[in-house]
C-alpha atoms as an extended CHARMM CRD file, in Angstrom:
* protein
*
       153  EXT
         1         1  MET       CA              8.6290000000       60.3980000000       10.9590000000  PROA      1               0.0000000000
         2         2  LEU       CA             10.2990000000       61.5860000000       13.9620000000  PROA      2               0.0000000000
         3         3  GLU       CA              8.1720000000       63.8290000000       16.0740000000  PROA      3               0.0000000000
         4         4  PRO       CA              9.1190000000       66.7050000000       18.3390000000  PROA      4               0.0000000000
         5         5  GLY       CA             10.3500000000       65.4470000000       21.7700000000  PROA      5               0.0000000000
         6         6  ALA       CA             11.8530000000       62.1700000000       20.1810000000  PROA      6               0.0000000000
         7         7  LYS       CA             15.5800000000       61.4900000000       20.7360000000  PROA      7               0.0000000000
         8         8  ALA       CA             17.4620000000       62.0410000000       17.4180000000  PROA      8               0.0000000000
         9         9  PRO       CA             19.0290000000       58.9160000000       15.8410000000  PROA      9               0.0000000000
        10        10  ALA       CA             22.6810000000       58.0960000000       16.6370000000  PROA      10              0.0000000000
        11        11  LEU       CA             24.0720000000       58.5050000000       13.0940000000  PROA      11              0.0000000000
        12        12  THR       CA             27.2170000000       58.8070000000       11.3320000000  PROA      12              0.0000000000
        13        13  GLY       CA             27.4310000000       59.9210000000        7.7870000000  PROA      13              0.0000000000
        14        14  THR       CA             30.1480000000       60.6950000000        5.2090000000  PROA      14              0.0000000000
        15        15  ILE       CA             30.3890000000       64.2210000000        4.2540000000  PROA      15              0.0000000000
        16        16  ALA       CA             31.4740000000       65.8250000000        0.7540000000  PROA      16              0.0000000000
        17        17  ASP       CA             35.2230000000       65.5990000000        1.5720000000  PROA      17              0.0000000000
        18        18  GLY       CA             35.1890000000       61.7310000000        2.4710000000  PROA      18              0.0000000000
        19        19  THR       CA             35.4160000000       62.3190000000        6.3220000000  PROA      19              0.0000000000
        20        20  PRO       CA             32.6850000000       61.0550000000        8.6190000000  PROA      20              0.0000000000
        21        21  LEU       CA             30.2110000000       63.1760000000       10.6950000000  PROA      21              0.0000000000
        22        22  LYS       CA             28.8450000000       61.9670000000       13.9090000000  PROA      22              0.0000000000
        23        23  LEU       CA             25.3480000000       63.5160000000       14.6850000000  PROA      23              0.0000000000
        24        24  SER       CA             26.2590000000       62.9380000000       18.4290000000  PROA      24              0.0000000000
        25        25  ALA       CA             29.4070000000       65.1590000000       18.0980000000  PROA      25              0.0000000000
        26        26  LEU       CA             27.0640000000       68.0870000000       17.5400000000  PROA      26              0.0000000000
        27        27  ARG       CA             25.4340000000       68.0030000000       20.9100000000  PROA      27              0.0000000000
        28        28  GLY       CA             25.3510000000       71.1780000000       22.7330000000  PROA      28              0.0000000000
        29        29  LYS       CA             24.5490000000       72.9610000000       19.5500000000  PROA      29              0.0000000000
        30        30  TRP       CA             21.3380000000       73.5270000000       17.6070000000  PROA      30              0.0000000000
        31        31  VAL       CA             21.3140000000       71.2320000000       14.4540000000  PROA      31              0.0000000000
        32        32  VAL       CA             19.3140000000       71.8360000000       11.3960000000  PROA      32              0.0000000000
        33        33  ILE       CA             19.2870000000       68.8500000000        9.2150000000  PROA      33              0.0000000000
        34        34  TYR       CA             17.4230000000       69.3630000000        5.9750000000  PROA      34              0.0000000000
        35        35  PHE       CA             16.8420000000       66.5440000000        3.4270000000  PROA      35              0.0000000000
        36        36  TYR       CA             16.6930000000       67.4680000000       -0.2280000000  PROA      36              0.0000000000
        37        37  PRO       CA             16.1060000000       65.1560000000       -3.2870000000  PROA      37              0.0000000000
        38        38  LYS       CA             19.0320000000       66.0110000000       -5.4920000000  PROA      38              0.0000000000
        39        39  ASP       CA             22.1420000000       68.1120000000       -6.1120000000  PROA      39              0.0000000000
        40        40  ASN       CA             22.0530000000       70.7420000000       -8.8000000000  PROA      40              0.0000000000
        41        41  THR       CA             18.3220000000       70.7970000000       -9.2470000000  PROA      41              0.0000000000
        42        42  PRO       CA             16.5410000000       74.0970000000       -9.2550000000  PROA      42              0.0000000000
        43        43  ALA       CA             14.6040000000       73.7460000000       -5.9890000000  PROA      43              0.0000000000
        44        44  CYS       CA             17.4370000000       72.1040000000       -4.1350000000  PROA      44              0.0000000000
        45        45  THR       CA             19.8770000000       74.7460000000       -5.4380000000  PROA      45              0.0000000000
        46        46  SER       CA             17.7420000000       77.6110000000       -4.1380000000  PROA      46              0.0000000000
        47        47  GLU       CA             17.1080000000       75.9890000000       -0.8020000000  PROA      47              0.0000000000
        48        48  ALA       CA             20.9230000000       75.4870000000       -0.3880000000  PROA      48              0.0000000000
        49        49  GLN       CA             21.5610000000       78.9360000000       -1.2290000000  PROA      49              0.0000000000
        50        50  ASP       CA             18.9600000000       80.2020000000        1.2780000000  PROA      50              0.0000000000
        51        51  PHE       CA             20.6820000000       78.1890000000        4.0520000000  PROA      51              0.0000000000
        52        52  ARG       CA             24.0850000000       79.3930000000        2.8150000000  PROA      52              0.0000000000
        53        53  ASP       CA             22.9470000000       82.9740000000        2.8210000000  PROA      53              0.0000000000
        54        54  LEU       CA             21.6060000000       82.7210000000        6.5070000000  PROA      54              0.0000000000
        55        55  GLN       CA             24.4770000000       80.5810000000        7.8360000000  PROA      55              0.0000000000
        56        56  ALA       CA             26.2170000000       83.5810000000        9.7180000000  PROA      56              0.0000000000
        57        57  GLN       CA             22.8220000000       84.0540000000       11.5280000000  PROA      57              0.0000000000
        58        58  PHE       CA             22.4900000000       80.4170000000       12.2430000000  PROA      58              0.0000000000
        59        59  ALA       CA             25.9220000000       80.5100000000       13.5640000000  PROA      59              0.0000000000
        60        60  ALA       CA             25.1270000000       83.4230000000       15.8720000000  PROA      60              0.0000000000
        61        61  ARG       CA             22.4050000000       81.1740000000       17.4190000000  PROA      61              0.0000000000
        62        62  ASN       CA             24.8630000000       78.4740000000       18.1030000000  PROA      62              0.0000000000
        63        63  ALA       CA             23.3750000000       76.2480000000       15.2290000000  PROA      63              0.0000000000
        64        64  VAL       CA             24.9650000000       74.2380000000       12.3670000000  PROA      64              0.0000000000
        65        65  ILE       CA             23.1510000000       73.2710000000        9.0990000000  PROA      65              0.0000000000
        66        66  VAL       CA             23.6250000000       69.6920000000        7.7490000000  PROA      66              0.0000000000
        67        67  GLY       CA             22.1610000000       68.8470000000        4.1960000000  PROA      67              0.0000000000
        68        68  VAL       CA             21.2430000000       65.3110000000        3.3650000000  PROA      68              0.0000000000
        69        69  SER       CA             20.6200000000       63.6680000000       -0.0510000000  PROA      69              0.0000000000
        70        70  ARG       CA             21.3220000000       60.4620000000       -1.7340000000  PROA      70              0.0000000000
        71        71  ASP       CA             23.8550000000       61.9480000000       -3.7830000000  PROA      71              0.0000000000
        72        72  THR       CA             27.5670000000       60.8490000000       -3.9440000000  PROA      72              0.0000000000
        73        73  ALA       CA             30.3130000000       62.6340000000       -1.9170000000  PROA      73              0.0000000000
        74        74  ARG       CA             31.8590000000       63.5140000000       -5.3720000000  PROA      74              0.0000000000
        75        75  THR       CA             28.4760000000       65.1650000000       -6.5650000000  PROA      75              0.0000000000
        76        76  HSD       CA             28.2870000000       66.9180000000       -3.1110000000  PROA      76              0.0000000000
        77        77  THR       CA             31.6280000000       68.3360000000       -3.3950000000  PROA      77              0.0000000000
        78        78  ASN       CA             30.9630000000       69.6470000000       -6.7480000000  PROA      78              0.0000000000
        79        79  PHE       CA             27.7780000000       71.1330000000       -5.8090000000  PROA      79              0.0000000000
        80        80  ALA       CA             29.1680000000       72.6040000000       -2.6080000000  PROA      80              0.0000000000
        81        81  THR       CA             31.9480000000       74.2830000000       -4.4450000000  PROA      81              0.0000000000
        82        82  LYS       CA             29.7210000000       75.4600000000       -7.2530000000  PROA      82              0.0000000000
        83        83  GLN       CA             27.4450000000       77.0450000000       -4.5600000000  PROA      83              0.0000000000
        84        84  LYS       CA             29.9620000000       78.1740000000       -2.1360000000  PROA      84              0.0000000000
        85        85  LEU       CA             28.1810000000       76.2720000000        0.5560000000  PROA      85              0.0000000000
        86        86  GLY       CA             29.9800000000       76.3690000000        3.9170000000  PROA      86              0.0000000000
        87        87  PHE       CA             28.0160000000       73.6490000000        5.6430000000  PROA      87              0.0000000000
        88        88  ALA       CA             28.3170000000       69.8210000000        5.5490000000  PROA      88              0.0000000000
        89        89  LEU       CA             26.4800000000       67.8030000000        3.0430000000  PROA      89              0.0000000000
        90        90  ILE       CA             25.8740000000       63.9820000000        4.0110000000  PROA      90              0.0000000000
        91        91  ALA       CA             26.2450000000       61.5120000000        1.1560000000  PROA      91              0.0000000000
        92        92  ASP       CA             23.4370000000       59.1590000000        2.1600000000  PROA      92              0.0000000000
        93        93  THR       CA             23.8190000000       56.7380000000       -0.6510000000  PROA      93              0.0000000000
        94        94  ASP       CA             22.6610000000       53.8040000000        1.4750000000  PROA      94              0.0000000000
        95        95  GLU       CA             19.6460000000       55.9970000000        2.6040000000  PROA      95              0.0000000000
        96        96  THR       CA             20.7750000000       55.1780000000        6.2950000000  PROA      96              0.0000000000
        97        97  TRP       CA             19.9230000000       58.8100000000        7.3450000000  PROA      97              0.0000000000
        98        98  CYS       CA             16.7270000000       59.0490000000        5.1440000000  PROA      98              0.0000000000
        99        99  LYS       CA             15.2160000000       55.8140000000        6.6030000000  PROA      99              0.0000000000
       100       100  ALA       CA             16.0520000000       56.8280000000       10.1840000000  PROA      100             0.0000000000
       101       101  PHE       CA             14.1180000000       60.2900000000        9.7680000000  PROA      101             0.0000000000
       102       102  ASP       CA             11.4980000000       58.4810000000        7.6360000000  PROA      102             0.0000000000
       103       103  VAL       CA             11.7670000000       60.8200000000        4.5810000000  PROA      103             0.0000000000
       104       104  ILE       CA             11.6200000000       58.3310000000        1.7240000000  PROA      104             0.0000000000
       105       105  HSD       CA              8.1230000000       57.7930000000        0.5280000000  PROA      105             0.0000000000
       106       106  GLU       CA              6.3700000000       56.8650000000       -2.8440000000  PROA      106             0.0000000000
       107       107  LYS       CA              6.0410000000       59.7410000000       -5.2300000000  PROA      107             0.0000000000
       108       108  VAL       CA              4.3950000000       60.3070000000       -8.5650000000  PROA      108             0.0000000000
       109       109  LEU       CA              6.1410000000       62.0640000000      -11.5530000000  PROA      109             0.0000000000
       110       110  TYR       CA              4.3100000000       62.1640000000      -14.8570000000  PROA      110             0.0000000000
       111       111  GLY       CA              2.2960000000       59.0160000000      -13.7540000000  PROA      111             0.0000000000
       112       112  ARG       CA              5.4640000000       57.1150000000      -12.8760000000  PROA      112             0.0000000000
       113       113  ARG       CA              5.6970000000       55.8380000000       -9.2110000000  PROA      113             0.0000000000
       114       114  TYR       CA              9.0270000000       55.8610000000       -7.5990000000  PROA      114             0.0000000000
       115       115  LEU       CA             10.4250000000       56.1020000000       -4.0240000000  PROA      115             0.0000000000
       116       116  GLY       CA             12.0980000000       59.5210000000       -3.3330000000  PROA      116             0.0000000000
       117       117  ILE       CA             12.9050000000       61.9800000000       -0.5910000000  PROA      117             0.0000000000
       118       118  VAL       CA             10.1500000000       64.0750000000        0.4440000000  PROA      118             0.0000000000
       119       119  ARG       CA             11.8540000000       67.5820000000        1.2530000000  PROA      119             0.0000000000
       120       120  SER       CA             11.8820000000       67.7470000000        5.2040000000  PROA      120             0.0000000000
       121       121  THR       CA             13.7990000000       69.5480000000        7.7620000000  PROA      121             0.0000000000
       122       122  PHE       CA             14.4960000000       68.6190000000       11.3930000000  PROA      122             0.0000000000
       123       123  LEU       CA             15.6490000000       71.1550000000       14.0230000000  PROA      123             0.0000000000
       124       124  ILE       CA             17.5580000000       69.2350000000       16.8740000000  PROA      124             0.0000000000
       125       125  ASP       CA             17.9030000000       71.0280000000       20.1060000000  PROA      125             0.0000000000
       126       126  PRO       CA             21.2610000000       71.1370000000       22.0030000000  PROA      126             0.0000000000
       127       127  SER       CA             20.4120000000       67.9990000000       24.2100000000  PROA      127             0.0000000000
       128       128  GLY       CA             19.6970000000       65.8860000000       21.0320000000  PROA      128             0.0000000000
       129       129  ARG       CA             15.9830000000       65.8640000000       20.9180000000  PROA      129             0.0000000000
       130       130  ILE       CA             13.8340000000       66.8060000000       17.8790000000  PROA      130             0.0000000000
       131       131  HSD       CA             12.6490000000       70.5100000000       18.5510000000  PROA      131             0.0000000000
       132       132  GLN       CA             10.5950000000       70.9110000000       15.3950000000  PROA      132             0.0000000000
       133       133  ARG       CA             10.0310000000       69.1600000000       12.0720000000  PROA      133             0.0000000000
       134       134  TRP       CA              8.8150000000       70.6650000000        8.6160000000  PROA      134             0.0000000000
       135       135  SER       CA              7.6250000000       68.0620000000        6.0170000000  PROA      135             0.0000000000
       136       136  PRO       CA              6.8950000000       68.5180000000        3.0770000000  PROA      136             0.0000000000
       137       137  VAL       CA              8.8340000000       71.6640000000        2.7570000000  PROA      137             0.0000000000
       138       138  LYS       CA              8.0470000000       74.5470000000        0.3650000000  PROA      138             0.0000000000
       139       139  VAL       CA             11.3350000000       76.2140000000       -0.3490000000  PROA      139             0.0000000000
       140       140  PRO       CA             10.7000000000       79.9520000000       -0.5400000000  PROA      140             0.0000000000
       141       141  GLY       CA             11.0310000000       81.4490000000        2.9450000000  PROA      141             0.0000000000
       142       142  HSD       CA             11.8720000000       78.0510000000        4.5400000000  PROA      142             0.0000000000
       143       143  ALA       CA             15.4070000000       78.7010000000        5.7800000000  PROA      143             0.0000000000
       144       144  ALA       CA             14.1640000000       81.8810000000        7.3180000000  PROA      144             0.0000000000
       145       145  ASP       CA             11.4010000000       80.1880000000        9.1290000000  PROA      145             0.0000000000
       146       146  VAL       CA             14.0380000000       77.5890000000       10.4580000000  PROA      146             0.0000000000
       147       147  LEU       CA             16.1840000000       80.5040000000       11.7570000000  PROA      147             0.0000000000
       148       148  GLY       CA             13.2560000000       82.1150000000       13.5010000000  PROA      148             0.0000000000
       149       149  SER       CA             12.4830000000       78.9850000000       15.4410000000  PROA      149             0.0000000000
       150       150  ILE       CA             16.0340000000       78.9220000000       17.1220000000  PROA      150             0.0000000000
       151       151  PRO       CA             16.1430000000       81.1010000000       20.1120000000  PROA      151             0.0000000000
       152       152  ALA       CA             18.6130000000       83.9600000000       20.1060000000  PROA      152             0.0000000000
       153       153  ALA       CA             21.8420000000       82.9970000000       21.8370000000  PROA      153             0.0000000000
């Protein structure tokens, strides 16, 4: 997993509307990348809503929010519309972003082992370096914790 001080990987992903998003294009801003397991599940919906509700405060600190899961662009579009999300969701169907940030690990659910996304968040500073990481994440209060880690503009 990427540690604070490491350079963020040079990645391009497809967002919900089908357009590409280059991580390098966000240089000069604080970037919050949060990885979550699945659209429209209770904890993932709550996390997205928390980031949505604080989005104006993130913007006031020159920060952008990017959500990443293995869901498709179509699923992301439906999720973003339903939840009124005003930030990009990366459709990481080939797990490029998840692997680059090392957030896919073995999990166990009801005795069944599978590879899944460990809920994680990375804060990238304006120079493109990892400033802080949270993993695994507990949803309640997490978005506010991330906001508190970004210096006021």
